[in-house]
Amino acid sequence: MKPATAAKKLGVYLPATPTEFQEGVVSRAELNELQANPPEWLRELRRNGPHPRPVVAAKLGVSIAGLARGGVTEALTTEQIDALKQDRPEWLEKERATQAEVRKEAARLKQRDAERAQQGDAGA
């Protein structure tokens, strides 16, 4: 697979990976080995970053779109993410609230669908 795909599956920011990784091709077996026994560079990237936007969004509890609305378009390090969590800028609080509402609505719809499915089973 392409290095970008492998980096995405590993949850790391491709430009921060070693040159050999960026320029090579990663087999499924190599990807499995990296996941099972991560080398030091991979452990370091996962621990300190820079992290790709999906990881940053997850660590901050917001959506990727929420990051963009907050002006975060680049990869961030763990230190930068921790600073944002501590500073709690207004955009972050707003996006976290939005994300909480999205999760709440998803849970409500899941519950509704489960109830409908149960009613459908009872009527059969």
GROMACS .gro file of N, CA and C in nm:
model
  372
    1MET      N    1   0.084  -0.118   0.000
    1MET     CA    2   0.000   0.000   0.000
    1MET      C    3   0.089   0.124   0.000
    2LYS      N    4   0.027   0.234  -0.036
    2LYS     CA    5   0.100   0.360  -0.039
    2LYS      C    6   0.134   0.403   0.103
    3PRO      N    7   0.243   0.476   0.120
    3PRO     CA    8   0.281   0.524   0.253
    3PRO      C    9   0.170   0.608   0.320
    4ALA      N   10   0.099   0.687   0.241
    4ALA     CA   11  -0.008   0.770   0.299
    4ALA      C   12  -0.117   0.683   0.360
    5THR      N   13  -0.151   0.575   0.293
    5THR     CA   14  -0.253   0.483   0.345
    5THR      C   15  -0.204   0.416   0.472
    6ALA      N   16  -0.079   0.371   0.470
    6ALA     CA   17  -0.021   0.305   0.588
    6ALA      C   18  -0.016   0.403   0.706
    7ALA      N   19   0.025   0.528   0.679
    7ALA     CA   20   0.032   0.627   0.786
    7ALA      C   21  -0.107   0.652   0.846
    8LYS      N   22  -0.208   0.658   0.759
    8LYS     CA   23  -0.344   0.679   0.807
    8LYS      C   24  -0.388   0.563   0.896
    9LYS      N   25  -0.358   0.440   0.853
    9LYS     CA   26  -0.395   0.322   0.932
    9LYS      C   27  -0.319   0.317   1.064
   10LEU      N   28  -0.198   0.371   1.066
   10LEU     CA   29  -0.117   0.373   1.188
   10LEU      C   30  -0.150   0.494   1.276
   11GLY      N   31  -0.227   0.590   1.222
   11GLY     CA   32  -0.264   0.709   1.298
   11GLY      C   33  -0.151   0.806   1.319
   12VAL      N   34  -0.063   0.817   1.217
   12VAL     CA   35   0.050   0.909   1.228
   12VAL      C   36   0.050   1.007   1.111
   13TYR      N   37   0.120   1.117   1.129
   13TYR     CA   38   0.133   1.223   1.030
   13TYR      C   39   0.245   1.186   0.934
   14LEU      N   40   0.212   1.159   0.808
   14LEU     CA   41   0.309   1.109   0.711
   14LEU      C   42   0.437   1.194   0.700
   15PRO      N   43   0.429   1.327   0.689
   15PRO     CA   44   0.554   1.404   0.676
   15PRO      C   45   0.650   1.389   0.796
   16ALA      N   46   0.600   1.341   0.908
   16ALA     CA   47   0.687   1.324   1.027
   16ALA      C   48   0.751   1.186   1.031
   17THR      N   49   0.712   1.097   0.940
   17THR     CA   50   0.769   0.962   0.939
   17THR      C   51   0.906   0.963   0.873
   18PRO      N   52   0.986   0.859   0.897
   18PRO     CA   53   1.118   0.852   0.833
   18PRO      C   54   1.108   0.850   0.680
   19THR      N   55   1.209   0.901   0.614
   19THR     CA   56   1.212   0.909   0.468
   19THR      C   57   1.190   0.772   0.404
   20GLU      N   58   1.251   0.668   0.461
   20GLU     CA   59   1.236   0.534   0.405
   20GLU      C   60   1.089   0.493   0.403
   21PHE      N   61   1.016   0.529   0.507
   21PHE     CA   62   0.874   0.495   0.515
   21PHE      C   63   0.796   0.575   0.410
   22GLN      N   64   0.826   0.705   0.398
   22GLN     CA   65   0.755   0.793   0.305
   22GLN      C   66   0.777   0.754   0.160
   23GLU      N   67   0.894   0.702   0.129
   23GLU     CA   68   0.928   0.673  -0.010
   23GLU      C   69   0.907   0.527  -0.049
   24GLY      N   70   0.875   0.443   0.047
   24GLY     CA   71   0.860   0.301   0.019
   24GLY      C   72   0.716   0.260  -0.005
   25VAL      N   73   0.699   0.131  -0.015
   25VAL     CA   74   0.567   0.070  -0.024
   25VAL      C   75   0.555  -0.022   0.097
   26VAL      N   76   0.440  -0.021   0.161
   26VAL     CA   77   0.420  -0.099   0.283
   26VAL      C   78   0.327  -0.216   0.252
   27SER      N   79   0.376  -0.335   0.275
   27SER     CA   80   0.292  -0.454   0.254
   27SER      C   81   0.199  -0.471   0.373
   28ARG      N   82   0.099  -0.553   0.355
   28ARG     CA   83   0.005  -0.582   0.465
   28ARG      C   84   0.081  -0.644   0.583
   29ALA      N   85   0.175  -0.734   0.552
   29ALA     CA   86   0.254  -0.799   0.658
   29ALA      C   87   0.339  -0.696   0.733
   30GLU      N   88   0.398  -0.601   0.659
   30GLU     CA   89   0.479  -0.497   0.723
   30GLU      C   90   0.390  -0.408   0.811
   31LEU      N   91   0.270  -0.375   0.763
   31LEU     CA   92   0.178  -0.294   0.841
   31LEU      C   93   0.140  -0.367   0.970
   32ASN      N   94   0.109  -0.495   0.957
   32ASN     CA   95   0.075  -0.575   1.076
   32ASN      C   96   0.191  -0.579   1.175
   33GLU      N   97   0.312  -0.591   1.124
   33GLU     CA   98   0.431  -0.593   1.211
   33GLU      C   99   0.450  -0.457   1.279
   34LEU      N  100   0.429  -0.348   1.205
   34LEU     CA  101   0.440  -0.214   1.264
   34LEU      C  102   0.336  -0.195   1.374
   35GLN      N  103   0.216  -0.249   1.353
   35GLN     CA  104   0.111  -0.236   1.454
   35GLN      C  105   0.141  -0.323   1.577
   36ALA      N  106   0.191  -0.443   1.553
   36ALA     CA  107   0.217  -0.536   1.663
   36ALA      C  108   0.342  -0.500   1.741
   37ASN      N  109   0.447  -0.458   1.671
   37ASN     CA  110   0.575  -0.426   1.733
   37ASN      C  111   0.626  -0.293   1.680
   38PRO      N  112   0.565  -0.182   1.723
   38PRO     CA  113   0.605  -0.053   1.667
   38PRO      C  114   0.750  -0.017   1.699
   39PRO      N  115   0.825   0.028   1.597
   39PRO     CA  116   0.962   0.073   1.622
   39PRO      C  117   0.960   0.203   1.703
   40GLU      N  118   1.073   0.245   1.750
   40GLU     CA  119   1.082   0.364   1.836
   40GLU      C  120   1.024   0.488   1.767
   41TRP      N  121   1.054   0.508   1.637
   41TRP     CA  122   1.003   0.628   1.568
   41TRP      C  123   0.850   0.631   1.568
   42LEU      N  124   0.787   0.516   1.556
   42LEU     CA  125   0.641   0.510   1.556
   42LEU      C  126   0.586   0.535   1.696
   43ARG      N  127   0.648   0.476   1.796
   43ARG     CA  128   0.604   0.501   1.935
   43ARG      C  129   0.618   0.649   1.969
   44GLU      N  130   0.727   0.709   1.927
   44GLU     CA  131   0.753   0.851   1.953
   44GLU      C  132   0.647   0.939   1.885
   45LEU      N  133   0.616   0.909   1.759
   45LEU     CA  134   0.515   0.988   1.688
   45LEU      C  135   0.378   0.974   1.754
   46ARG      N  136   0.344   0.855   1.794
   46ARG     CA  137   0.214   0.835   1.860
   46ARG      C  138   0.209   0.905   1.994
   47ARG      N  139   0.320   0.911   2.062
   47ARG     CA  140   0.325   0.971   2.195
   47ARG      C  141   0.328   1.125   2.187
   48ASN      N  142   0.415   1.179   2.102
   48ASN     CA  143   0.439   1.324   2.103
   48ASN      C  144   0.398   1.398   1.977
   49GLY      N  145   0.368   1.325   1.869
   49GLY     CA  146   0.327   1.390   1.745
   49GLY      C  147   0.445   1.440   1.665
   50PRO      N  148   0.420   1.518   1.564
   50PRO     CA  149   0.292   1.580   1.532
   50PRO      C  150   0.188   1.476   1.491
   51HIS      N  151   0.062   1.507   1.527
   51HIS     CA  152  -0.049   1.416   1.502
   51HIS      C  153  -0.130   1.465   1.384
   52PRO      N  154  -0.185   1.373   1.303
   52PRO     CA  155  -0.273   1.414   1.193
   52PRO      C  156  -0.404   1.468   1.248
   53ARG      N  157  -0.476   1.541   1.165
   53ARG     CA  158  -0.599   1.607   1.210
   53ARG      C  159  -0.701   1.512   1.273
   54PRO      N  160  -0.724   1.392   1.220
   54PRO     CA  161  -0.822   1.305   1.288
   54PRO      C  162  -0.782   1.272   1.433
   55VAL      N  163  -0.653   1.256   1.457
   55VAL     CA  164  -0.605   1.227   1.592
   55VAL      C  165  -0.619   1.352   1.679
   56VAL      N  166  -0.584   1.467   1.625
   56VAL     CA  167  -0.598   1.594   1.698
   56VAL      C  168  -0.745   1.614   1.737
   57ALA      N  169  -0.834   1.593   1.641
   57ALA     CA  170  -0.977   1.611   1.668
   57ALA      C  171  -1.023   1.517   1.779
   58ALA      N  172  -0.982   1.391   1.772
   58ALA     CA  173  -1.022   1.295   1.875
   58ALA      C  174  -0.968   1.335   2.012
   59LYS      N  175  -0.842   1.377   2.017
   59LYS     CA  176  -0.782   1.415   2.145
   59LYS      C  177  -0.849   1.539   2.205
   60LEU      N  178  -0.900   1.627   2.119
   60LEU     CA  179  -0.966   1.748   2.167
   60LEU      C  180  -1.117   1.728   2.187
   61GLY      N  181  -1.171   1.617   2.138
   61GLY     CA  182  -1.314   1.591   2.153
   61GLY      C  183  -1.401   1.673   2.060
   62VAL      N  184  -1.349   1.699   1.940
   62VAL     CA  185  -1.424   1.776   1.840
   62VAL      C  186  -1.418   1.703   1.706
   63SER      N  187  -1.492   1.754   1.609
   63SER     CA  188  -1.487   1.697   1.475
   63SER      C  189  -1.373   1.760   1.396
   64ILE      N  190  -1.339   1.697   1.284
   64ILE     CA  191  -1.236   1.754   1.197
   64ILE      C  192  -1.284   1.888   1.142
   65ALA      N  193  -1.412   1.896   1.108
   65ALA     CA  194  -1.468   2.024   1.061
   65ALA      C  195  -1.459   2.129   1.171
   66GLY      N  196  -1.480   2.086   1.296
   66GLY     CA  197  -1.469   2.178   1.409
   66GLY      C  198  -1.329   2.234   1.424
   67LEU      N  199  -1.229   2.149   1.396
   67LEU     CA  200  -1.090   2.197   1.397
   67LEU      C  201  -1.073   2.308   1.295
   68ALA      N  202  -1.124   2.283   1.174
   68ALA     CA  203  -1.111   2.382   1.067
   68ALA      C  204  -1.181   2.512   1.105
   69ARG      N  205  -1.301   2.501   1.163
   69ARG     CA  206  -1.372   2.622   1.206
   69ARG      C  207  -1.293   2.697   1.313
   70GLY      N  208  -1.218   2.622   1.393
   70GLY     CA  209  -1.135   2.684   1.497
   70GLY      C  210  -1.002   2.735   1.445
   71GLY      N  211  -0.977   2.716   1.316
   71GLY     CA  212  -0.853   2.765   1.256
   71GLY      C  213  -0.736   2.669   1.266
   72VAL      N  214  -0.760   2.545   1.309
   72VAL     CA  215  -0.653   2.447   1.319
   72VAL      C  216  -0.652   2.367   1.189
   73THR      N  217  -0.551   2.393   1.106
   73THR     CA  218  -0.542   2.325   0.977
   73THR      C  219  -0.417   2.241   0.965
   74GLU      N  220  -0.327   2.255   1.059
   74GLU     CA  221  -0.200   2.182   1.056
   74GLU      C  222  -0.198   2.073   1.162
   75ALA      N  223  -0.103   1.982   1.147
   75ALA     CA  224  -0.081   1.880   1.249
   75ALA      C  225  -0.032   1.948   1.377
   76LEU      N  226  -0.071   1.893   1.491
   76LEU     CA  227  -0.028   1.949   1.620
   76LEU      C  228   0.046   1.843   1.701
   77THR      N  229   0.136   1.890   1.785
   77THR     CA  230   0.206   1.799   1.876
   77THR      C  231   0.119   1.776   1.999
   78THR      N  232   0.155   1.677   2.077
   78THR     CA  233   0.083   1.650   2.201
   78THR      C  234   0.091   1.772   2.293
   79GLU      N  235   0.205   1.836   2.295
   79GLU     CA  236   0.223   1.956   2.378
   79GLU      C  237   0.127   2.067   2.335
   80GLN      N  238   0.112   2.087   2.205
   80GLN     CA  239   0.020   2.190   2.156
   80GLN      C  240  -0.125   2.154   2.188
   81ILE      N  241  -0.159   2.026   2.177
   81ILE     CA  242  -0.294   1.980   2.209
   81ILE      C  243  -0.321   2.003   2.358
   82ASP      N  244  -0.226   1.966   2.443
   82ASP     CA  245  -0.242   1.986   2.587
   82ASP      C  246  -0.258   2.134   2.621
   83ALA      N  247  -0.184   2.221   2.551
   83ALA     CA  248  -0.195   2.365   2.574
   83ALA      C  249  -0.336   2.414   2.538
   84LEU      N  250  -0.390   2.365   2.427
   84LEU     CA  251  -0.526   2.403   2.389
   84LEU      C  252  -0.627   2.356   2.493
   85LYS      N  253  -0.609   2.234   2.542
   85LYS     CA  254  -0.700   2.182   2.645
   85LYS      C  255  -0.695   2.268   2.770
   86GLN      N  256  -0.575   2.314   2.804
   86GLN     CA  257  -0.559   2.395   2.925
   86GLN      C  258  -0.613   2.537   2.903
   87ASP      N  259  -0.585   2.596   2.787
   87ASP     CA  260  -0.629   2.733   2.758
   87ASP      C  261  -0.780   2.742   2.734
   88ARG      N  262  -0.838   2.634   2.685
   88ARG     CA  263  -0.981   2.626   2.658
   88ARG      C  264  -1.034   2.748   2.582
   89PRO      N  265  -0.983   2.770   2.460
   89PRO     CA  266  -1.034   2.883   2.382
   89PRO      C  267  -1.183   2.867   2.355
   90GLU      N  268  -1.248   2.978   2.327
   90GLU     CA  269  -1.392   2.979   2.307
   90GLU      C  270  -1.435   2.883   2.196
   91TRP      N  271  -1.361   2.881   2.085
   91TRP     CA  272  -1.398   2.794   1.973
   91TRP      C  273  -1.396   2.647   2.015
   92LEU      N  274  -1.300   2.609   2.101
   92LEU     CA  275  -1.290   2.470   2.144
   92LEU      C  276  -1.410   2.432   2.231
   93GLU      N  277  -1.447   2.519   2.322
   93GLU     CA  278  -1.563   2.492   2.407
   93GLU      C  279  -1.690   2.480   2.322
   94LYS      N  280  -1.704   2.567   2.224
   94LYS     CA  281  -1.822   2.564   2.136
   94LYS      C  282  -1.824   2.435   2.056
   95GLU      N  283  -1.711   2.396   2.000
   95GLU     CA  284  -1.705   2.274   1.919
   95GLU      C  285  -1.726   2.148   2.004
   96ARG      N  286  -1.676   2.149   2.125
   96ARG     CA  287  -1.700   2.035   2.215
   96ARG      C  288  -1.848   2.023   2.246
   97ALA      N  289  -1.915   2.134   2.269
   97ALA     CA  290  -2.059   2.134   2.296
   97ALA      C  291  -2.134   2.082   2.173
   98THR      N  292  -2.094   2.127   2.055
   98THR     CA  293  -2.156   2.080   1.932
   98THR      C  294  -2.138   1.930   1.917
   99GLN      N  295  -2.017   1.882   1.942
   99GLN     CA  296  -1.988   1.739   1.930
   99GLN      C  297  -2.070   1.659   2.031
  100ALA      N  298  -2.088   1.711   2.150
  100ALA     CA  299  -2.169   1.644   2.252
  100ALA      C  300  -2.314   1.633   2.206
  101GLU      N  301  -2.366   1.738   2.143
  101GLU     CA  302  -2.503   1.735   2.091
  101GLU      C  303  -2.516   1.633   1.978
  102VAL      N  304  -2.415   1.626   1.892
  102VAL     CA  305  -2.417   1.529   1.781
  102VAL      C  306  -2.420   1.387   1.837
  103ARG      N  307  -2.337   1.360   1.938
  103ARG     CA  308  -2.334   1.227   1.999
  103ARG      C  309  -2.469   1.194   2.067
  104LYS      N  310  -2.524   1.294   2.134
  104LYS     CA  311  -2.652   1.276   2.203
  104LYS      C  312  -2.762   1.242   2.102
  105GLU      N  313  -2.765   1.313   1.990
  105GLU     CA  314  -2.865   1.288   1.887
  105GLU      C  315  -2.844   1.150   1.823
  106ALA      N  316  -2.719   1.112   1.799
  106ALA     CA  317  -2.690   0.979   1.743
  106ALA      C  318  -2.738   0.870   1.837
  107ALA      N  319  -2.718   0.889   1.967
  107ALA     CA  320  -2.764   0.790   2.065
  107ALA      C  321  -2.916   0.783   2.067
  108ARG      N  322  -2.982   0.899   2.056
  108ARG     CA  323  -3.128   0.902   2.054
  108ARG      C  324  -3.182   0.827   1.932
  109LEU      N  325  -3.120   0.850   1.816
  109LEU     CA  326  -3.165   0.783   1.694
  109LEU      C  327  -3.140   0.632   1.701
  110LYS      N  328  -3.030   0.594   1.760
  110LYS     CA  329  -2.999   0.452   1.775
  110LYS      C  330  -3.102   0.386   1.865
  111GLN      N  331  -3.137   0.452   1.974
  111GLN     CA  332  -3.238   0.400   2.066
  111GLN      C  333  -3.374   0.390   1.996
  112ARG      N  334  -3.410   0.494   1.922
  112ARG     CA  335  -3.537   0.494   1.848
  112ARG      C  336  -3.542   0.377   1.749
  113ASP      N  337  -3.432   0.359   1.674
  113ASP     CA  338  -3.427   0.251   1.575
  113ASP      C  339  -3.434   0.114   1.641
  114ALA      N  340  -3.371   0.100   1.757
  114ALA     CA  341  -3.375  -0.027   1.830
  114ALA      C  342  -3.517  -0.055   1.877
  115GLU      N  343  -3.586   0.048   1.924
  115GLU     CA  344  -3.724   0.032   1.969
  115GLU      C  345  -3.814  -0.005   1.852
  116ARG      N  346  -3.794   0.058   1.738
  116ARG     CA  347  -3.874   0.027   1.620
  116ARG      C  348  -3.849  -0.117   1.574
  117ALA      N  349  -3.723  -0.158   1.578
  117ALA     CA  350  -3.689  -0.294   1.537
  117ALA      C  351  -3.754  -0.394   1.632
  118GLN      N  352  -3.754  -0.363   1.760
  118GLN     CA  353  -3.813  -0.452   1.860
  118GLN      C  354  -3.965  -0.460   1.838
  119GLN      N  355  -4.028  -0.348   1.808
  119GLN     CA  356  -4.172  -0.347   1.782
  119GLN      C  357  -4.204  -0.425   1.656
  120GLY      N  358  -4.116  -0.415   1.557
  120GLY     CA  359  -4.134  -0.489   1.433
  120GLY      C  360  -4.123  -0.638   1.456
  121ASP      N  361  -4.031  -0.681   1.542
  121ASP     CA  362  -4.015  -0.822   1.577
  121ASP      C  363  -4.137  -0.874   1.653
  122ALA      N  364  -4.193  -0.787   1.739
  122ALA     CA  365  -4.308  -0.829   1.820
  122ALA      C  366  -4.432  -0.847   1.733
  123GLY      N  367  -4.440  -0.770   1.625
  123GLY     CA  368  -4.556  -0.777   1.538
  123GLY      C  369  -4.549  -0.892   1.440
  124ALA      N  370  -4.435  -0.956   1.428
  124ALA     CA  371  -4.417  -1.063   1.328
  124ALA      C  372  -4.470  -1.196   1.373
   0.00000   0.00000   0.00000
